[in-house]
């Protein structure tokens, strides 16, 4: 009996060890969308999955919870399995698009402009919120009790960005600094760093880890509905122009029939009861057709920040 008990303990230890090993050391998080092959037509279950990348607006669990039903719905409608790859940082979605053989991605406004310029990707659609808005803007914010009211009050303080490949979490502060004569922010602030997500940037300021932060308003407002302290304790000092909400862009050489089918599925979701339910959980009323011209404000804003897309270093250094 003692030998049997020892064997069971050893077996459980080994199972935990192998599970831990299998989950470590990966940059992208691959999330299979459909658990059973019978969810797809029999001939489609053997096709190569359609790989869609996600940027890390929030932690990977919240991203998965939001996008998984959407990807499953697309899978069902196009008859082809869809898998998500949630990347660890914004810049990785450009670096790894080719190496991971992604077919598309839900890009933020900055990462789409970058991916379109460098990789030739084309956006097809973006969500419109339940409030009828399909754009977002960036915000610079501080704690109300910080005493900081303008650029002069920021000198010698700490600033948390999101990522160098974001409009709200980096491009907005750069334009704001330049307009107020600050061209070397590293020497102007006591400390600067990158949080990796909009959510973390907001909470770092709220929890006094940083004095000033920047993030997108949609994440800010979504968190404020769950946490009253955000509106109670934070104040917004500056905002960026409106730019398109995260849109789905696909590689240029993707089969045209498949591209059109995906776009059609997204644009008609609100006419299908199942689609409406998925949209509601996603926080959208519908998807709308989108083109690169919708990103003109991003390109103009980048010009104000003196950003050269061809040579831009989007690594968080």
mmCIF file of C-alpha atoms in Angstrom:
data_model
loop_
_atom_site.group_PDB
_atom_site.id
_atom_site.type_symbol
_atom_site.label_atom_id
_atom_site.label_comp_id
_atom_site.label_asym_id
_atom_site.label_seq_id
_atom_site.Cartn_x
_atom_site.Cartn_y
_atom_site.Cartn_z
ATOM 1 C CA UNK A 1 0.000 0.000 0.000
ATOM 2 C CA UNK A 2 2.881 2.331 0.788
ATOM 3 C CA UNK A 3 4.412 1.640 -2.660
ATOM 4 C CA UNK A 4 1.058 2.373 -4.304
ATOM 5 C CA UNK A 5 0.716 5.679 -2.456
ATOM 6 C CA UNK A 6 4.234 6.704 -3.402
ATOM 7 C CA UNK A 7 3.557 5.873 -7.025
ATOM 8 C CA UNK A 8 0.395 8.017 -7.042
ATOM 9 C CA UNK A 9 2.249 10.965 -5.504
ATOM 10 C CA UNK A 10 5.099 10.634 -8.018
ATOM 11 C CA UNK A 11 2.637 10.407 -10.910
ATOM 12 C CA UNK A 12 0.804 13.593 -9.817
ATOM 13 C CA UNK A 13 4.112 15.444 -9.428
ATOM 14 C CA UNK A 14 5.182 14.449 -12.931
ATOM 15 C CA UNK A 15 1.870 15.580 -14.445
ATOM 16 C CA UNK A 16 2.155 19.011 -12.806
ATOM 17 C CA UNK A 17 5.785 19.298 -13.968
ATOM 18 C CA UNK A 18 5.021 18.488 -17.592
ATOM 19 C CA UNK A 19 2.005 20.826 -17.673
ATOM 20 C CA UNK A 20 4.136 23.675 -16.348
ATOM 21 C CA UNK A 21 6.882 22.982 -18.879
ATOM 22 C CA UNK A 22 4.436 22.933 -21.751
ATOM 23 C CA UNK A 23 3.173 26.434 -20.876
ATOM 24 C CA UNK A 24 6.492 28.204 -20.407
ATOM 25 C CA UNK A 25 8.779 30.084 -22.741
ATOM 26 C CA UNK A 26 6.364 31.096 -25.508
ATOM 27 C CA UNK A 27 5.969 34.672 -26.687
ATOM 28 C CA UNK A 28 2.660 34.354 -28.540
ATOM 29 C CA UNK A 29 -0.216 32.641 -26.776
ATOM 30 C CA UNK A 30 -1.950 30.336 -29.231
ATOM 31 C CA UNK A 31 -5.638 29.937 -28.474
ATOM 32 C CA UNK A 32 -7.626 27.292 -30.403
ATOM 33 C CA UNK A 33 -11.074 28.636 -31.086
ATOM 34 C CA UNK A 34 -13.040 25.462 -31.790
ATOM 35 C CA UNK A 35 -12.630 22.490 -29.540
ATOM 36 C CA UNK A 36 -14.371 19.914 -31.711
ATOM 37 C CA UNK A 37 -13.770 19.247 -35.393
ATOM 38 C CA UNK A 38 -17.488 18.602 -35.874
ATOM 39 C CA UNK A 39 -18.085 22.351 -35.412
ATOM 40 C CA UNK A 40 -16.786 22.700 -38.971
ATOM 41 C CA UNK A 41 -17.632 21.032 -42.258
ATOM 42 C CA UNK A 42 -15.725 17.743 -42.540
ATOM 43 C CA UNK A 43 -13.555 18.874 -45.438
ATOM 44 C CA UNK A 44 -12.698 22.173 -43.690
ATOM 45 C CA UNK A 45 -11.467 20.519 -40.493
ATOM 46 C CA UNK A 46 -8.298 19.411 -42.335
ATOM 47 C CA UNK A 47 -7.480 22.860 -43.742
ATOM 48 C CA UNK A 48 -4.737 25.011 -42.266
ATOM 49 C CA UNK A 49 -6.259 27.189 -39.529
ATOM 50 C CA UNK A 50 -6.696 30.889 -40.167
ATOM 51 C CA UNK A 51 -4.307 32.619 -37.743
ATOM 52 C CA UNK A 52 -5.380 35.974 -36.311
ATOM 53 C CA UNK A 53 -3.156 38.060 -34.045
ATOM 54 C CA UNK A 54 -4.267 40.228 -31.128
ATOM 55 C CA UNK A 55 -2.559 43.201 -29.516
ATOM 56 C CA UNK A 56 -2.298 43.253 -25.703
ATOM 57 C CA UNK A 57 -4.719 46.052 -24.772
ATOM 58 C CA UNK A 58 -5.536 44.214 -21.560
ATOM 59 C CA UNK A 59 -4.178 41.059 -19.959
ATOM 60 C CA UNK A 60 -4.353 37.933 -22.138
ATOM 61 C CA UNK A 61 -7.222 36.380 -20.190
ATOM 62 C CA UNK A 62 -9.478 39.398 -20.765
ATOM 63 C CA UNK A 63 -8.419 39.549 -24.417
ATOM 64 C CA UNK A 64 -9.267 35.879 -24.882
ATOM 65 C CA UNK A 65 -12.609 36.270 -23.115
ATOM 66 C CA UNK A 66 -13.550 39.121 -25.449
ATOM 67 C CA UNK A 67 -12.300 37.753 -28.786
ATOM 68 C CA UNK A 68 -12.890 34.002 -28.478
ATOM 69 C CA UNK A 69 -16.646 34.099 -29.225
ATOM 70 C CA UNK A 70 -15.980 36.400 -32.197
ATOM 71 C CA UNK A 71 -13.380 34.065 -33.660
ATOM 72 C CA UNK A 72 -15.615 31.039 -33.082
ATOM 73 C CA UNK A 73 -18.479 32.787 -34.884
ATOM 74 C CA UNK A 74 -16.258 33.630 -37.872
ATOM 75 C CA UNK A 75 -15.031 30.023 -37.934
ATOM 76 C CA UNK A 76 -18.559 28.704 -38.090
ATOM 77 C CA UNK A 77 -19.645 31.093 -40.841
ATOM 78 C CA UNK A 78 -16.637 30.696 -43.164
ATOM 79 C CA UNK A 79 -16.272 26.956 -42.575
ATOM 80 C CA UNK A 80 -12.641 27.200 -41.524
ATOM 81 C CA UNK A 81 -11.002 26.958 -38.134
ATOM 82 C CA UNK A 82 -9.732 30.222 -36.661
ATOM 83 C CA UNK A 83 -6.963 30.406 -34.062
ATOM 84 C CA UNK A 84 -5.889 33.451 -32.073
ATOM 85 C CA UNK A 85 -2.339 34.365 -31.204
ATOM 86 C CA UNK A 86 -2.189 36.895 -28.388
ATOM 87 C CA UNK A 87 1.182 38.623 -28.513
ATOM 88 C CA UNK A 88 3.068 39.969 -25.530
ATOM 89 C CA UNK A 89 3.540 43.518 -26.848
ATOM 90 C CA UNK A 90 2.317 45.801 -29.606
ATOM 91 C CA UNK A 91 5.517 45.867 -31.667
ATOM 92 C CA UNK A 92 5.595 42.057 -31.811
ATOM 93 C CA UNK A 93 2.507 41.983 -33.992
ATOM 94 C CA UNK A 94 4.531 43.606 -36.779
ATOM 95 C CA UNK A 95 7.776 41.737 -36.089
ATOM 96 C CA UNK A 96 6.060 38.367 -35.924
ATOM 97 C CA UNK A 97 3.360 38.717 -38.562
ATOM 98 C CA UNK A 98 5.548 37.057 -41.187
ATOM 99 C CA UNK A 99 7.512 34.710 -38.894
ATOM 100 C CA UNK A 100 4.333 33.348 -37.297
ATOM 101 C CA UNK A 101 2.603 33.190 -40.697
ATOM 102 C CA UNK A 102 -0.385 35.168 -39.482
ATOM 103 C CA UNK A 103 -3.250 35.695 -41.915
ATOM 104 C CA UNK A 104 -4.566 38.792 -40.209
ATOM 105 C CA UNK A 105 -4.779 40.708 -36.960
ATOM 106 C CA UNK A 106 -6.950 43.122 -35.014
ATOM 107 C CA UNK A 107 -4.675 46.157 -35.159
ATOM 108 C CA UNK A 108 -4.742 49.346 -33.166
ATOM 109 C CA UNK A 109 -4.570 52.524 -35.214
ATOM 110 C CA UNK A 110 -0.797 52.929 -34.863
ATOM 111 C CA UNK A 111 0.077 49.277 -35.458
ATOM 112 C CA UNK A 112 -2.164 49.196 -38.530
ATOM 113 C CA UNK A 113 -0.457 52.262 -40.010
ATOM 114 C CA UNK A 114 2.890 50.605 -39.316
ATOM 115 C CA UNK A 115 1.847 47.196 -40.701
ATOM 116 C CA UNK A 116 0.241 48.754 -43.778
ATOM 117 C CA UNK A 117 3.407 50.728 -44.507
ATOM 118 C CA UNK A 118 5.839 47.880 -43.872
ATOM 119 C CA UNK A 119 3.841 44.778 -44.864
ATOM 120 C CA UNK A 120 1.109 46.032 -47.198
ATOM 121 C CA UNK A 121 -1.756 44.719 -45.055
ATOM 122 C CA UNK A 122 -5.256 46.025 -45.767
ATOM 123 C CA UNK A 123 -7.955 46.668 -43.159
ATOM 124 C CA UNK A 124 -11.456 45.351 -43.931
ATOM 125 C CA UNK A 125 -13.693 46.253 -40.975
ATOM 126 C CA UNK A 126 -13.769 47.656 -37.458
ATOM 127 C CA UNK A 127 -16.321 47.492 -34.634
ATOM 128 C CA UNK A 128 -18.768 50.233 -33.811
ATOM 129 C CA UNK A 129 -19.525 50.441 -30.102
ATOM 130 C CA UNK A 130 -22.942 50.055 -28.547
ATOM 131 C CA UNK A 131 -22.946 53.867 -28.364
ATOM 132 C CA UNK A 132 -22.557 54.122 -32.152
ATOM 133 C CA UNK A 133 -18.903 55.245 -31.974
ATOM 134 C CA UNK A 134 -16.209 53.485 -34.043
ATOM 135 C CA UNK A 135 -13.235 55.610 -33.001
ATOM 136 C CA UNK A 136 -11.156 56.234 -29.889
ATOM 137 C CA UNK A 137 -8.720 58.824 -28.633
ATOM 138 C CA UNK A 138 -5.767 58.960 -26.287
ATOM 139 C CA UNK A 139 -5.710 60.566 -22.864
ATOM 140 C CA UNK A 140 -2.952 61.900 -20.642
ATOM 141 C CA UNK A 141 -3.965 61.734 -16.994
ATOM 142 C CA UNK A 142 -2.717 62.261 -13.434
ATOM 143 C CA UNK A 143 -4.063 61.814 -9.935
ATOM 144 C CA UNK A 144 -6.200 64.740 -8.793
ATOM 145 C CA UNK A 145 -4.088 65.095 -5.654
ATOM 146 C CA UNK A 146 -0.781 65.176 -7.601
ATOM 147 C CA UNK A 147 -0.794 68.947 -8.105
ATOM 148 C CA UNK A 148 0.163 68.437 -11.759
ATOM 149 C CA UNK A 149 -1.843 70.629 -14.137
ATOM 150 C CA UNK A 150 0.390 71.183 -17.173
ATOM 151 C CA UNK A 151 3.725 70.331 -18.794
ATOM 152 C CA UNK A 152 5.631 72.493 -16.297
ATOM 153 C CA UNK A 153 4.207 70.496 -13.413
ATOM 154 C CA UNK A 154 5.349 67.262 -15.060
ATOM 155 C CA UNK A 155 9.057 68.125 -14.948
ATOM 156 C CA UNK A 156 11.040 65.771 -12.756
ATOM 157 C CA UNK A 157 8.080 63.383 -12.354
ATOM 158 C CA UNK A 158 7.539 59.813 -13.617
ATOM 159 C CA UNK A 159 5.615 59.010 -16.823
ATOM 160 C CA UNK A 160 4.177 55.630 -17.825
ATOM 161 C CA UNK A 161 3.640 54.940 -21.539
ATOM 162 C CA UNK A 162 1.889 51.871 -22.914
ATOM 163 C CA UNK A 163 4.074 50.924 -25.879
ATOM 164 C CA UNK A 164 6.008 52.732 -28.602
ATOM 165 C CA UNK A 165 3.687 51.157 -31.191
ATOM 166 C CA UNK A 166 0.494 52.813 -29.894
ATOM 167 C CA UNK A 167 -1.280 56.045 -30.782
ATOM 168 C CA UNK A 168 -2.881 56.660 -27.394
ATOM 169 C CA UNK A 169 -0.084 55.255 -25.252
ATOM 170 C CA UNK A 170 2.917 56.888 -26.962
ATOM 171 C CA UNK A 171 2.194 59.021 -30.036
ATOM 172 C CA UNK A 172 -0.156 61.346 -28.103
ATOM 173 C CA UNK A 173 2.447 62.110 -25.407
ATOM 174 C CA UNK A 174 5.126 62.713 -28.075
ATOM 175 C CA UNK A 175 2.971 65.295 -29.862
ATOM 176 C CA UNK A 176 1.997 66.853 -26.530
ATOM 177 C CA UNK A 177 5.661 67.137 -25.481
ATOM 178 C CA UNK A 178 6.746 68.634 -28.818
ATOM 179 C CA UNK A 179 3.944 71.214 -28.784
ATOM 180 C CA UNK A 180 5.175 72.355 -25.381
ATOM 181 C CA UNK A 181 8.871 72.471 -26.285
ATOM 182 C CA UNK A 182 9.962 69.167 -24.743
ATOM 183 C CA UNK A 183 12.010 67.247 -27.308
ATOM 184 C CA UNK A 184 14.044 65.035 -24.966
ATOM 185 C CA UNK A 185 11.487 63.556 -22.593
ATOM 186 C CA UNK A 186 14.001 61.180 -20.988
ATOM 187 C CA UNK A 187 15.912 64.072 -19.447
ATOM 188 C CA UNK A 188 12.734 66.024 -18.663
ATOM 189 C CA UNK A 189 11.233 63.297 -16.497
ATOM 190 C CA UNK A 190 12.723 61.601 -13.468
ATOM 191 C CA UNK A 191 11.612 58.218 -14.819
ATOM 192 C CA UNK A 192 9.799 56.855 -17.885
ATOM 193 C CA UNK A 193 8.778 53.280 -18.633
ATOM 194 C CA UNK A 194 6.350 51.155 -20.659
ATOM 195 C CA UNK A 195 3.525 49.264 -18.964
ATOM 196 C CA UNK A 196 2.682 47.013 -21.943
ATOM 197 C CA UNK A 197 -1.106 47.473 -21.650
ATOM 198 C CA UNK A 198 -3.465 50.435 -21.377
ATOM 199 C CA UNK A 199 -5.017 48.871 -18.311
ATOM 200 C CA UNK A 200 -1.693 48.700 -16.479
ATOM 201 C CA UNK A 201 -0.825 52.298 -17.383
ATOM 202 C CA UNK A 202 -4.106 53.508 -15.880
ATOM 203 C CA UNK A 203 -3.707 51.526 -12.673
ATOM 204 C CA UNK A 204 -0.043 52.480 -12.289
ATOM 205 C CA UNK A 205 -1.076 56.135 -12.020
ATOM 206 C CA UNK A 206 -4.095 55.348 -9.867
ATOM 207 C CA UNK A 207 -1.912 53.314 -7.487
ATOM 208 C CA UNK A 208 0.867 55.964 -7.414
ATOM 209 C CA UNK A 209 3.468 53.856 -9.190
ATOM 210 C CA UNK A 210 3.748 56.637 -11.788
ATOM 211 C CA UNK A 211 2.819 60.329 -11.631
ATOM 212 C CA UNK A 212 1.525 60.705 -15.201
ATOM 213 C CA UNK A 213 0.215 58.202 -17.735
ATOM 214 C CA UNK A 214 -1.304 57.868 -21.209
ATOM 215 C CA UNK A 215 -3.869 55.354 -22.484
ATOM 216 C CA UNK A 216 -6.885 55.022 -24.787
ATOM 217 C CA UNK A 217 -10.238 56.347 -23.663
ATOM 218 C CA UNK A 218 -12.201 53.156 -24.393
ATOM 219 C CA UNK A 219 -10.133 51.121 -21.940
ATOM 220 C CA UNK A 220 -10.168 54.016 -19.465
ATOM 221 C CA UNK A 221 -13.970 54.282 -19.615
ATOM 222 C CA UNK A 222 -14.488 50.505 -19.523
ATOM 223 C CA UNK A 223 -12.402 50.227 -16.350
ATOM 224 C CA UNK A 224 -14.092 53.274 -14.804
ATOM 225 C CA UNK A 225 -17.467 51.528 -15.026
ATOM 226 C CA UNK A 226 -16.084 48.720 -12.868
ATOM 227 C CA UNK A 227 -13.860 50.816 -10.600
ATOM 228 C CA UNK A 228 -15.281 54.180 -9.383
ATOM 229 C CA UNK A 229 -11.832 55.203 -8.107
ATOM 230 C CA UNK A 230 -10.695 55.922 -11.671
ATOM 231 C CA UNK A 231 -13.119 58.808 -12.222
ATOM 232 C CA UNK A 232 -12.950 59.822 -8.579
ATOM 233 C CA UNK A 233 -9.157 60.035 -8.255
ATOM 234 C CA UNK A 234 -7.846 60.716 -11.785
ATOM 235 C CA UNK A 235 -8.073 63.822 -13.965
ATOM 236 C CA UNK A 236 -7.480 64.095 -17.735
ATOM 237 C CA UNK A 237 -5.015 66.767 -18.891
ATOM 238 C CA UNK A 238 -4.920 66.227 -22.670
ATOM 239 C CA UNK A 239 -6.552 64.197 -25.439
ATOM 240 C CA UNK A 240 -5.608 63.160 -28.968
ATOM 241 C CA UNK A 241 -7.717 63.374 -32.162
ATOM 242 C CA UNK A 242 -10.172 60.541 -32.880
ATOM 243 C CA UNK A 243 -8.676 57.521 -34.670
ATOM 244 C CA UNK A 244 -10.279 54.237 -35.862
ATOM 245 C CA UNK A 245 -11.069 51.550 -33.291
ATOM 246 C CA UNK A 246 -9.100 48.295 -33.562
ATOM 247 C CA UNK A 247 -9.843 46.884 -37.010
ATOM 248 C CA UNK A 248 -9.269 43.522 -38.655
ATOM 249 C CA UNK A 249 -6.590 43.703 -41.340
ATOM 250 C CA UNK A 250 -5.654 40.793 -43.600
ATOM 251 C CA UNK A 251 -2.528 39.977 -45.583
ATOM 252 C CA UNK A 252 -2.650 41.225 -49.151
ATOM 253 C CA UNK A 253 -2.097 37.807 -50.733
ATOM 254 C CA UNK A 254 -4.937 36.098 -48.856
ATOM 255 C CA UNK A 255 -7.389 34.401 -51.216
ATOM 256 C CA UNK A 256 -9.795 37.111 -52.412
ATOM 257 C CA UNK A 257 -12.841 34.875 -51.990
ATOM 258 C CA UNK A 258 -11.908 34.137 -48.377
ATOM 259 C CA UNK A 259 -11.180 37.821 -47.693
ATOM 260 C CA UNK A 260 -14.595 38.846 -49.050
ATOM 261 C CA UNK A 261 -16.315 36.102 -47.070
ATOM 262 C CA UNK A 262 -14.730 37.225 -43.786
ATOM 263 C CA UNK A 263 -15.663 40.837 -44.482
ATOM 264 C CA UNK A 264 -19.230 39.848 -45.349
ATOM 265 C CA UNK A 265 -19.579 37.839 -42.129
ATOM 266 C CA UNK A 266 -18.426 40.804 -40.020
ATOM 267 C CA UNK A 267 -20.564 43.378 -41.800
ATOM 268 C CA UNK A 268 -23.734 41.277 -41.474
ATOM 269 C CA UNK A 269 -23.426 40.019 -37.910
ATOM 270 C CA UNK A 270 -26.093 42.397 -36.594
ATOM 271 C CA UNK A 271 -28.675 40.780 -38.906
ATOM 272 C CA UNK A 272 -28.190 37.358 -37.325
ATOM 273 C CA UNK A 273 -29.506 36.630 -33.766
ATOM 274 C CA UNK A 274 -26.391 34.612 -32.936
ATOM 275 C CA UNK A 275 -24.203 37.339 -34.407
ATOM 276 C CA UNK A 276 -25.974 40.028 -32.369
ATOM 277 C CA UNK A 277 -25.322 38.069 -29.180
ATOM 278 C CA UNK A 278 -21.623 37.776 -30.027
ATOM 279 C CA UNK A 279 -21.443 41.484 -30.854
ATOM 280 C CA UNK A 280 -23.075 42.404 -27.555
ATOM 281 C CA UNK A 281 -20.541 40.349 -25.608
ATOM 282 C CA UNK A 282 -17.778 41.981 -27.647
ATOM 283 C CA UNK A 283 -19.116 45.418 -26.722
ATOM 284 C CA UNK A 284 -20.150 46.376 -30.249
ATOM 285 C CA UNK A 285 -23.362 47.066 -32.121
ATOM 286 C CA UNK A 286 -21.967 46.134 -35.517
ATOM 287 C CA UNK A 287 -18.853 46.119 -37.719
ATOM 288 C CA UNK A 288 -18.428 48.804 -40.377
ATOM 289 C CA UNK A 289 -16.411 48.774 -43.603
ATOM 290 C CA UNK A 290 -13.000 50.388 -43.135
ATOM 291 C CA UNK A 291 -10.182 51.471 -45.460
ATOM 292 C CA UNK A 292 -6.700 52.909 -45.027
ATOM 293 C CA UNK A 293 -8.068 56.411 -45.684
ATOM 294 C CA UNK A 294 -9.805 56.198 -42.298
ATOM 295 C CA UNK A 295 -6.324 56.254 -40.731
ATOM 296 C CA UNK A 296 -5.347 59.629 -42.193
ATOM 297 C CA UNK A 297 -5.491 61.241 -38.694
ATOM 298 C CA UNK A 298 -2.863 58.748 -37.497
ATOM 299 C CA UNK A 299 -0.514 59.574 -40.376
ATOM 300 C CA UNK A 300 -1.016 63.326 -39.818
ATOM 301 C CA UNK A 301 -0.465 62.975 -36.071
ATOM 302 C CA UNK A 302 2.708 60.972 -36.695
ATOM 303 C CA UNK A 303 3.983 63.756 -38.935
ATOM 304 C CA UNK A 304 3.461 66.224 -36.074
ATOM 305 C CA UNK A 305 5.602 63.947 -33.891
ATOM 306 C CA UNK A 306 8.260 63.895 -36.664
ATOM 307 C CA UNK A 307 7.913 60.142 -37.026
ATOM 308 C CA UNK A 308 9.354 58.421 -40.118
ATOM 309 C CA UNK A 309 7.436 55.161 -40.683
ATOM 310 C CA UNK A 310 10.241 53.664 -42.776
ATOM 311 C CA UNK A 311 12.893 54.004 -40.063
ATOM 312 C CA UNK A 312 10.790 54.116 -36.889
ATOM 313 C CA UNK A 313 12.196 52.006 -34.047
ATOM 314 C CA UNK A 314 9.144 50.698 -32.206
ATOM 315 C CA UNK A 315 11.100 48.690 -29.621
ATOM 316 C CA UNK A 316 10.512 49.926 -26.067
ATOM 317 C CA UNK A 317 13.967 51.277 -25.387
#
